[in-house]
Short mmCIF file of C-alpha atoms and ligand atoms in Angstrom, two decimals:
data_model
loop_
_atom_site.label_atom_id
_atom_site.label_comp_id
_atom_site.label_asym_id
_atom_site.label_seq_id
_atom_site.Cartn_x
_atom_site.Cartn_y
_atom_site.Cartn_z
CA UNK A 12 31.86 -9.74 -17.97
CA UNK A 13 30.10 -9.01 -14.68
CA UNK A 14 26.26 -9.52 -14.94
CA UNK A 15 24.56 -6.54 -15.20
CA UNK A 16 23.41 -4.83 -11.76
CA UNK A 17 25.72 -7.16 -9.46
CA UNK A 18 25.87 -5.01 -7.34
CA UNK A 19 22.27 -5.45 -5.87
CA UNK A 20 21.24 -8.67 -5.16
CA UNK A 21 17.79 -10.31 -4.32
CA UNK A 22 18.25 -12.53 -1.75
CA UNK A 23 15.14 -14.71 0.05
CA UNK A 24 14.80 -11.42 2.64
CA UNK A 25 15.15 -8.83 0.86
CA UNK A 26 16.94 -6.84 -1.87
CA UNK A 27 20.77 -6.19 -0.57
CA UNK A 28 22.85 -3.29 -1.87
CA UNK A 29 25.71 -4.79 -1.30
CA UNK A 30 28.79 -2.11 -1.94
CA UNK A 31 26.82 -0.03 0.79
CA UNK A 32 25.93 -3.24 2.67
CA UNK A 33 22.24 -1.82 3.04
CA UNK A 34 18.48 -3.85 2.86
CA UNK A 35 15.74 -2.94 1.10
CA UNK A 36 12.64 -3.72 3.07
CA UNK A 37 14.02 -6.45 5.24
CA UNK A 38 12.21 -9.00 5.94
CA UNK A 39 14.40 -9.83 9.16
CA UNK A 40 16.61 -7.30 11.32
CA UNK A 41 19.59 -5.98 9.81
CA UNK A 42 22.14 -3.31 11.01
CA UNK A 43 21.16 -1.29 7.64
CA UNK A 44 18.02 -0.57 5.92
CA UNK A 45 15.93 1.52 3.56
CA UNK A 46 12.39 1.03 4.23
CA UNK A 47 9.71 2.15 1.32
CA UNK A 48 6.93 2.75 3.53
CA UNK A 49 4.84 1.54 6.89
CA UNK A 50 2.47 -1.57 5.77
CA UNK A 51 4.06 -3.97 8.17
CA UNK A 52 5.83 -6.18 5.36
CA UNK A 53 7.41 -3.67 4.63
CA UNK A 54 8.35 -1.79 7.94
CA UNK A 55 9.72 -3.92 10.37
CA UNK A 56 10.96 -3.02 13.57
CA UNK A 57 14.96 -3.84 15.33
CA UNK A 58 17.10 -2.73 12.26
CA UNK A 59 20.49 -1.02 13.70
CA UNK A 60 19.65 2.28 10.99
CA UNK A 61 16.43 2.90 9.56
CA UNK A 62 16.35 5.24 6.68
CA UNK A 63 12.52 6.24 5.35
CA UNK A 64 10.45 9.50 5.14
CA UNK A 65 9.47 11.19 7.88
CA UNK A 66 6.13 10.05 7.50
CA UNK A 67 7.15 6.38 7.32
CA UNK A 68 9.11 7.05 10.52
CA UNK A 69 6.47 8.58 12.05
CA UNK A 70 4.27 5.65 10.91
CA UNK A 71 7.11 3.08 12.70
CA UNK A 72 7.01 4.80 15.41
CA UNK A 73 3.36 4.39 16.09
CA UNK A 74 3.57 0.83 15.52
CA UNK A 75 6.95 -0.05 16.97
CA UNK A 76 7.45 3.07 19.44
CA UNK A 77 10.27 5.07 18.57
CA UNK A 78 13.12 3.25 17.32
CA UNK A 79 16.90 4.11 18.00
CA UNK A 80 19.01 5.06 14.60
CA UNK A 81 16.42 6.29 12.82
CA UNK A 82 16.87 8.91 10.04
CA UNK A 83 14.90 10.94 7.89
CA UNK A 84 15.16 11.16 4.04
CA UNK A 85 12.76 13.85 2.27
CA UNK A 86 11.07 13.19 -1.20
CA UNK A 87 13.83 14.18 -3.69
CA UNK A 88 16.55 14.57 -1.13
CA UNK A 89 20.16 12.39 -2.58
CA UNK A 90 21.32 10.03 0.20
CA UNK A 91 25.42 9.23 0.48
CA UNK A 92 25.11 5.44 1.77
CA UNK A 93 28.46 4.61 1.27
CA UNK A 94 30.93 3.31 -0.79
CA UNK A 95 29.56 5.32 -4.25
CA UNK A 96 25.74 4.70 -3.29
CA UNK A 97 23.30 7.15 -3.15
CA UNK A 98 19.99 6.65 -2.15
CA UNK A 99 16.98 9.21 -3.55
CA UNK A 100 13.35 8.42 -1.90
CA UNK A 101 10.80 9.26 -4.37
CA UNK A 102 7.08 9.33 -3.89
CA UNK A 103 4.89 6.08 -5.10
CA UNK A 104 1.49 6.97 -4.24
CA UNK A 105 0.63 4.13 -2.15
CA UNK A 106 0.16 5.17 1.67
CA UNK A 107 1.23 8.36 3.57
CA UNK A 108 4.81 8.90 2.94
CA UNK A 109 5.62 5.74 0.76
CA UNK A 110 8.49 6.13 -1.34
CA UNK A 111 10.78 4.19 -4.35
CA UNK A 112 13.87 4.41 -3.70
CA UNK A 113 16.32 5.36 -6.66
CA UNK A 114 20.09 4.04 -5.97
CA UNK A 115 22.51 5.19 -8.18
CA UNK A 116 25.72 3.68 -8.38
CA UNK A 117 28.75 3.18 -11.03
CA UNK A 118 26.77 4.82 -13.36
CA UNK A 119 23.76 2.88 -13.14
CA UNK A 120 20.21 3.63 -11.69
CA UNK A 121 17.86 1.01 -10.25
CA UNK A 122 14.56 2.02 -8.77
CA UNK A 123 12.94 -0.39 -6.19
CA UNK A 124 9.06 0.78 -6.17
CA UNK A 125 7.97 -0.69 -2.90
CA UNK A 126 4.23 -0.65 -3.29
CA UNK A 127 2.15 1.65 -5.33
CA UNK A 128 -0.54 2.97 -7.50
CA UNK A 129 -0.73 5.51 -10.11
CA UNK A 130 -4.71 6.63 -9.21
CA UNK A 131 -5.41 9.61 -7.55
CA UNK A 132 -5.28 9.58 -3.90
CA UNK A 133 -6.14 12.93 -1.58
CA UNK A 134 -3.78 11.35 1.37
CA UNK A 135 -0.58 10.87 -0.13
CA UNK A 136 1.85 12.31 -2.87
CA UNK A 137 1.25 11.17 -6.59
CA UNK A 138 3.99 8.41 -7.84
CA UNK A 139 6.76 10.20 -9.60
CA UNK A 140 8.11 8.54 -12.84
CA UNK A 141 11.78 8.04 -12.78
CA UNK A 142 14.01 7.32 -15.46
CA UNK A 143 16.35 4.54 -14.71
CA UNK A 144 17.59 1.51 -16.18
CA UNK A 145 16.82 -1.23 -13.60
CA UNK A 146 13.04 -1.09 -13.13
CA UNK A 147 12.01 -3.80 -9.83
CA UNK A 148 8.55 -3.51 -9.67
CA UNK A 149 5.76 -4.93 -7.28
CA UNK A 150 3.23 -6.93 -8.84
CA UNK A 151 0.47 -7.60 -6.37
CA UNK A 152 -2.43 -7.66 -9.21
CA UNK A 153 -0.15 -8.63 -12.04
CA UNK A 154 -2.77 -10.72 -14.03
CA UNK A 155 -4.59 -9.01 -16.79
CA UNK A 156 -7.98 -9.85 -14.99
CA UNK A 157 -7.75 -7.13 -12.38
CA UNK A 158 -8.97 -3.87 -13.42
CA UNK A 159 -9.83 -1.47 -10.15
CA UNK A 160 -12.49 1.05 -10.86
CA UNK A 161 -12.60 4.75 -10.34
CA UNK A 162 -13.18 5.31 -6.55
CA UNK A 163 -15.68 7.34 -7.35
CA UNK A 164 -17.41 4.58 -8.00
CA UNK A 165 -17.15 2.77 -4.91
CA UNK A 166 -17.34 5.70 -2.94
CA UNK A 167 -21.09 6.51 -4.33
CA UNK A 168 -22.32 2.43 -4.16
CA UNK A 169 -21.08 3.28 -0.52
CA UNK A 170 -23.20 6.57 0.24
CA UNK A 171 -26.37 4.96 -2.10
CA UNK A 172 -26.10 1.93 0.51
CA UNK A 173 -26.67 4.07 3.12
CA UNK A 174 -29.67 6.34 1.77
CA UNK A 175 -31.08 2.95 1.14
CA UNK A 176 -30.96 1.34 4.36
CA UNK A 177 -31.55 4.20 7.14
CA UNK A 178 -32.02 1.98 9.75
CA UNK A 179 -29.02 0.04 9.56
CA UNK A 180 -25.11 0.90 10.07
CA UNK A 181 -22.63 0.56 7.48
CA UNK A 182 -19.52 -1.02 8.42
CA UNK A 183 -16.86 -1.34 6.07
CA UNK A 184 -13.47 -3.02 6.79
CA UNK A 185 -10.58 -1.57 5.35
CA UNK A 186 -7.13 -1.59 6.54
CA UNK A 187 -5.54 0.70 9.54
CA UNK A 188 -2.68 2.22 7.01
CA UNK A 189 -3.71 3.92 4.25
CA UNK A 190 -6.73 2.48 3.06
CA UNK A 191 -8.84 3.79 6.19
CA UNK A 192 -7.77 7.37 5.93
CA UNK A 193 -8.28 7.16 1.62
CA UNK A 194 -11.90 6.13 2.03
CA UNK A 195 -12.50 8.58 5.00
CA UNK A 196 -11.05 11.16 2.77
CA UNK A 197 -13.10 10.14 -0.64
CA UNK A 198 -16.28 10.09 1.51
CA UNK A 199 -15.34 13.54 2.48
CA UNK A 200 -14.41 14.74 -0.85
CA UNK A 201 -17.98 13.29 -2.16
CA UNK A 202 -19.86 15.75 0.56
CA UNK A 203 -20.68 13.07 2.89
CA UNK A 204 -19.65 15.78 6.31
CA UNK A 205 -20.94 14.05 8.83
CA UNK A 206 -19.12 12.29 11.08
CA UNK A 207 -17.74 8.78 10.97
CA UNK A 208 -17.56 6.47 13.15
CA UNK A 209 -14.35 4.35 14.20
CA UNK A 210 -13.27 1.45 15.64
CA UNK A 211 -10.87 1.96 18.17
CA UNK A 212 -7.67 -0.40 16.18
CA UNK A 213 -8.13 2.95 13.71
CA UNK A 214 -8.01 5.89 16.02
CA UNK A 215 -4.38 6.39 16.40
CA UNK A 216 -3.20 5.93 12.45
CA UNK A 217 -5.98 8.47 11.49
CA UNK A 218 -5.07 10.84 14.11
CA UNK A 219 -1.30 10.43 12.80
CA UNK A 220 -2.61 11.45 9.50
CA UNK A 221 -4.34 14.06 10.89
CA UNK A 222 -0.91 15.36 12.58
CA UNK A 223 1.14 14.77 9.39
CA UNK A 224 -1.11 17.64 7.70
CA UNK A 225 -4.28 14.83 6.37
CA UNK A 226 -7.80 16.16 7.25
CA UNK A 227 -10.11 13.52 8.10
CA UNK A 228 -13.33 15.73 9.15
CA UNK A 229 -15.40 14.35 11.84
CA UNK A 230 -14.02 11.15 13.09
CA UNK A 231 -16.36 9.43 15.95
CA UNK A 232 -15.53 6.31 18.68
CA UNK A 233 -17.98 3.58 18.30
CA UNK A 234 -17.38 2.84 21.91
CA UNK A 235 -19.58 4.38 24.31
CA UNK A 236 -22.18 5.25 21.63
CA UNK A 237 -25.39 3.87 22.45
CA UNK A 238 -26.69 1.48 19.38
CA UNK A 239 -29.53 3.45 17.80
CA UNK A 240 -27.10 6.04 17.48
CA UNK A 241 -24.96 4.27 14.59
CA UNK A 242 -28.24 3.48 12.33
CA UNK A 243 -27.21 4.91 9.27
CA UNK A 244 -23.99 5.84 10.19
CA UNK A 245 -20.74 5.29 8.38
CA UNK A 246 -18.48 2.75 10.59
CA UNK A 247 -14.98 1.84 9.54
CA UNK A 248 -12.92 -0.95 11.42
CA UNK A 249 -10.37 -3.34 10.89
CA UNK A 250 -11.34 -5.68 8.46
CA UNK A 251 -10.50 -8.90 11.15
CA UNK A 252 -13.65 -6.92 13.28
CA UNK A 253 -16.28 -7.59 10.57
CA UNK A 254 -17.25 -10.78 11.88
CA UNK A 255 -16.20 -10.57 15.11
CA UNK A 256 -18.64 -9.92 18.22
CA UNK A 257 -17.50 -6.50 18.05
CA UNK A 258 -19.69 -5.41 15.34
CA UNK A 259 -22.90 -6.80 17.43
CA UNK A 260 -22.71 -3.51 18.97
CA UNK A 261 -24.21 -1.75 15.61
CA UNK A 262 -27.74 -2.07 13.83
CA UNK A 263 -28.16 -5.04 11.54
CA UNK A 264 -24.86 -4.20 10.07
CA UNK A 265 -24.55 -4.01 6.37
CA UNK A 266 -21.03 -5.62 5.99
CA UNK A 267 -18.69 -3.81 3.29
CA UNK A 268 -15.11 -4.37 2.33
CA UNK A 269 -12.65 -1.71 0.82
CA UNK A 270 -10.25 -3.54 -1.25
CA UNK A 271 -8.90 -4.94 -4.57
CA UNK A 272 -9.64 -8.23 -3.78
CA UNK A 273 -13.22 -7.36 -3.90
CA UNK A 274 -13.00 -7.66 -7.12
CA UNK A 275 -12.70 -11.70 -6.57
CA UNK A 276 -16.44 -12.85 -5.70
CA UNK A 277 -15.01 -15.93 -3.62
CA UNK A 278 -12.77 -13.87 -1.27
CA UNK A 279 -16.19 -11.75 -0.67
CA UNK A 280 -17.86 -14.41 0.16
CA UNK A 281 -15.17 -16.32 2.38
CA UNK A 282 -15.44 -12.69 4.25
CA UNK A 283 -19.35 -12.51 4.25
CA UNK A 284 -19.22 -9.10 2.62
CA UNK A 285 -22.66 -8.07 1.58
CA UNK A 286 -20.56 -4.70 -0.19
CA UNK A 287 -17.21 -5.13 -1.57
CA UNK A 288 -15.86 -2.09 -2.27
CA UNK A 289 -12.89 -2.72 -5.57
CA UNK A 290 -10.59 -0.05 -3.58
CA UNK A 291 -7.04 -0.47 -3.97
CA UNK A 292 -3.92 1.09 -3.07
CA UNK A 293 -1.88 -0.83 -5.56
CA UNK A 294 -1.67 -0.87 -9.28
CA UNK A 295 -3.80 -2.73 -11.73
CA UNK A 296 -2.56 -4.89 -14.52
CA UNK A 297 -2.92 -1.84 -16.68
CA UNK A 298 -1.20 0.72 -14.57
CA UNK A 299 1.48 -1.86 -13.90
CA UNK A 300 2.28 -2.60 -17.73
CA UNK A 301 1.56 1.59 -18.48
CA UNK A 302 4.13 2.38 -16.29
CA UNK A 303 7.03 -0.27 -16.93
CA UNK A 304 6.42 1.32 -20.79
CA UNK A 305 6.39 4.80 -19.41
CA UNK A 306 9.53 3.87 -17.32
CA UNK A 307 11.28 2.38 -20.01
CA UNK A 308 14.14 0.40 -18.33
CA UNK A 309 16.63 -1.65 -19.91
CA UNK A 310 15.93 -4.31 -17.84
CA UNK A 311 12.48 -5.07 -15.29
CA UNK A 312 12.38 -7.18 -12.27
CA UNK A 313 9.42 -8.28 -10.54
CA UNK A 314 8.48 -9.28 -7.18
CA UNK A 315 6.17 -9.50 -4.52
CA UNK A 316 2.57 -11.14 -5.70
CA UNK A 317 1.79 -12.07 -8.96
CA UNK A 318 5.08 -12.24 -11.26
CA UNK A 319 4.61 -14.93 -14.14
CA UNK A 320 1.88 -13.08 -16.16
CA UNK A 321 4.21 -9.64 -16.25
CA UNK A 322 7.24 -11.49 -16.96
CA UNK A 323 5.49 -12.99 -19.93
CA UNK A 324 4.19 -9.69 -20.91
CA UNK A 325 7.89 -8.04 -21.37
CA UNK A 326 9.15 -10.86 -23.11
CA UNK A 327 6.20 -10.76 -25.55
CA UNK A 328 7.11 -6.90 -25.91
CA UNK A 329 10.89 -7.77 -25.87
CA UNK A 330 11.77 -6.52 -22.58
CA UNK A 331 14.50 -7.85 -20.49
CA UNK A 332 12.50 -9.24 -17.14
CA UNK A 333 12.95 -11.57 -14.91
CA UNK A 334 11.13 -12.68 -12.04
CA UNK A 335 12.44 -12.72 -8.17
CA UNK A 336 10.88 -14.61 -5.54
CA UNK A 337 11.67 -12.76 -2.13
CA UNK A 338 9.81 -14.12 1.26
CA UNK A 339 7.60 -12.29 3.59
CA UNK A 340 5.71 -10.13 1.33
CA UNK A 341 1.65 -10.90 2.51
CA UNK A 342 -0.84 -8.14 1.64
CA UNK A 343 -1.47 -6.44 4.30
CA UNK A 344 -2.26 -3.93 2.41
CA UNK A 345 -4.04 -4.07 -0.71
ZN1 ZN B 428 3.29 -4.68 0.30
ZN1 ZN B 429 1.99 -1.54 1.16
#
């Protein structure tokens, strides 16, 4: 007897589909591939065909200018790859446009998540449960220790930092994709109207979002804005430009962080963030383990970050698992 689900196969790059001969999120150029969203390991740039949302195409093309054999799959829509594969892109909640991708094939369904989350988020479409019976999930915060509070949360330590501190700006570091335009949009959906201010790395990914149907309100340059200006101003940059001379251009910065690593006090520290902000775009151990139950699969891989402590949690509940170790994967994104 074959082993179950030969016909995808985990190799060091990536996963490989290989009656259809496509990649999964290569981690190296291919003629072939099915990317689940932008984050650059993830989304990489010289494939021969690119298949991904519009958004995540959109998203390549900012970072990679416009690539040649692109094409478009909506949310929902049933890709013919070839050979008896289909390829569905379904949404996963991560980043504008991120996707799982459901193959179907000889009667079997496998459903690569890419990254995502199952919290609310006002930028991007709400991860879609789908039935299938090879689950390969990400597993970024996969130990039971990591448990990412309500934004809500972070988003009013954030504003309460401010009405505490008038004469200084806030600057909070947060990544270019995705987790920029989530806190801009959570500060907006908290009544904080004013405007915010922006480091140039994040001007063209917001205004993308903007374009792609994302309103960010009132989005400031730093540059040419003389110093007093940005005293008790919301700042968001890069988070490589928190201590970096860059940020001597602001008032006695207070130096925040938006990400679920904040929730480790060490990698605050390392970083010198005064505010770490526990703001994620991935799942915690408890929405990873809700929705492998919810999901149901007859059989659960796991990749990319943390896989031991999930593994050991199906076998303890009796569900097939096993753990793959693919290269490349580095959070940018978290
Ligand atoms: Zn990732
Ligand atoms: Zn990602």
């Amino acid at each position: 007897m074959a082993a179950a689900f030969s016909w995808i196969r985990p190799e060091p790059w990536g996963l490989h589909v290989v009656p259809a001969d496509f990649w999964i999120d290569p981690a190296r150029p291919v003629d072939s591939a099915l990317v689940t969203h932008g984050h650059a390991d993830h989304a990489r740039g010289g494939h021969g065909l690119t298949i991904a949302t519009p958004e995540t195409l959109a998203i390549m093309g900012v970072r990679y200018g416009v690539a040649e054999g692109a094409q478009a799959a909506l949310y929902g829509e049933r890709v013919p790859l070839g050979n008896g594969v289909h390829a569905t892109f379904v949404s996963a909640g991560h980043v504008l446009g991120s996707a799982q991708i459901l193959l179907e094939h000889a009667g079997e369904r496998i459903v690569v998540t890419g990254d995502y989350k199952r919290a609310a988020d006002p930028t991007c479409m709400p991860f879609a449960v789908t039935p299938c019976d090879l689950f390969v999930t990400e597993a970024t915060f996969g130990l039971p220790v990591f448990k990412h509070p309500p934004i809500e949360q972070e988003i009013a330590r954030l504003l309460e930092a401010r009405r505490a501190n008038p004469d200084r700006a806030i600057l909070v570091g947060a990544y270019a994709l995705g987790k920029a335009q989530r806190l801009i949009a959570e500060l907006r959906r908290a009544g904080h109207n004013e405007p915010i201010y922006l480091h140039g790395a994040m001007e063209r990914m917001c205004r993308l979002y903007e374009e792609l149907g994302v309103p960010l309100g009132d989005l400031q340059l730093v540059a040419g804005m003389p110093k007093g200006a940005l005293a008790g101003q919301i700042v968001v940059c890069p988070p490589s430009a928190l201590n970096d001379r860059w940020s001597r251009r602001l008032p006695e910065p207070i130096n925040a962080m938006a990400s679920g690593w904040m929730q480790v006090r060490q990698r605050a520290r390392q970083k010198n963030v005064e505010l770490p902000l526990v703001i994620s775009d991935h799942a915690d151990w408890q929405a990873l383990t809700d929705t492998i139950a919810e999901v149901n699969p007859a059989e659960t891989w796991i990749t990319h970050g943390r896989e031991e402590a999930l593994l050991r949690w199906c076998q303890l509940g009796q569900r097939r698992a096993r753990a793959l170790a693919l290269v490349g994967y580095e959070d940018e994104d978290d």
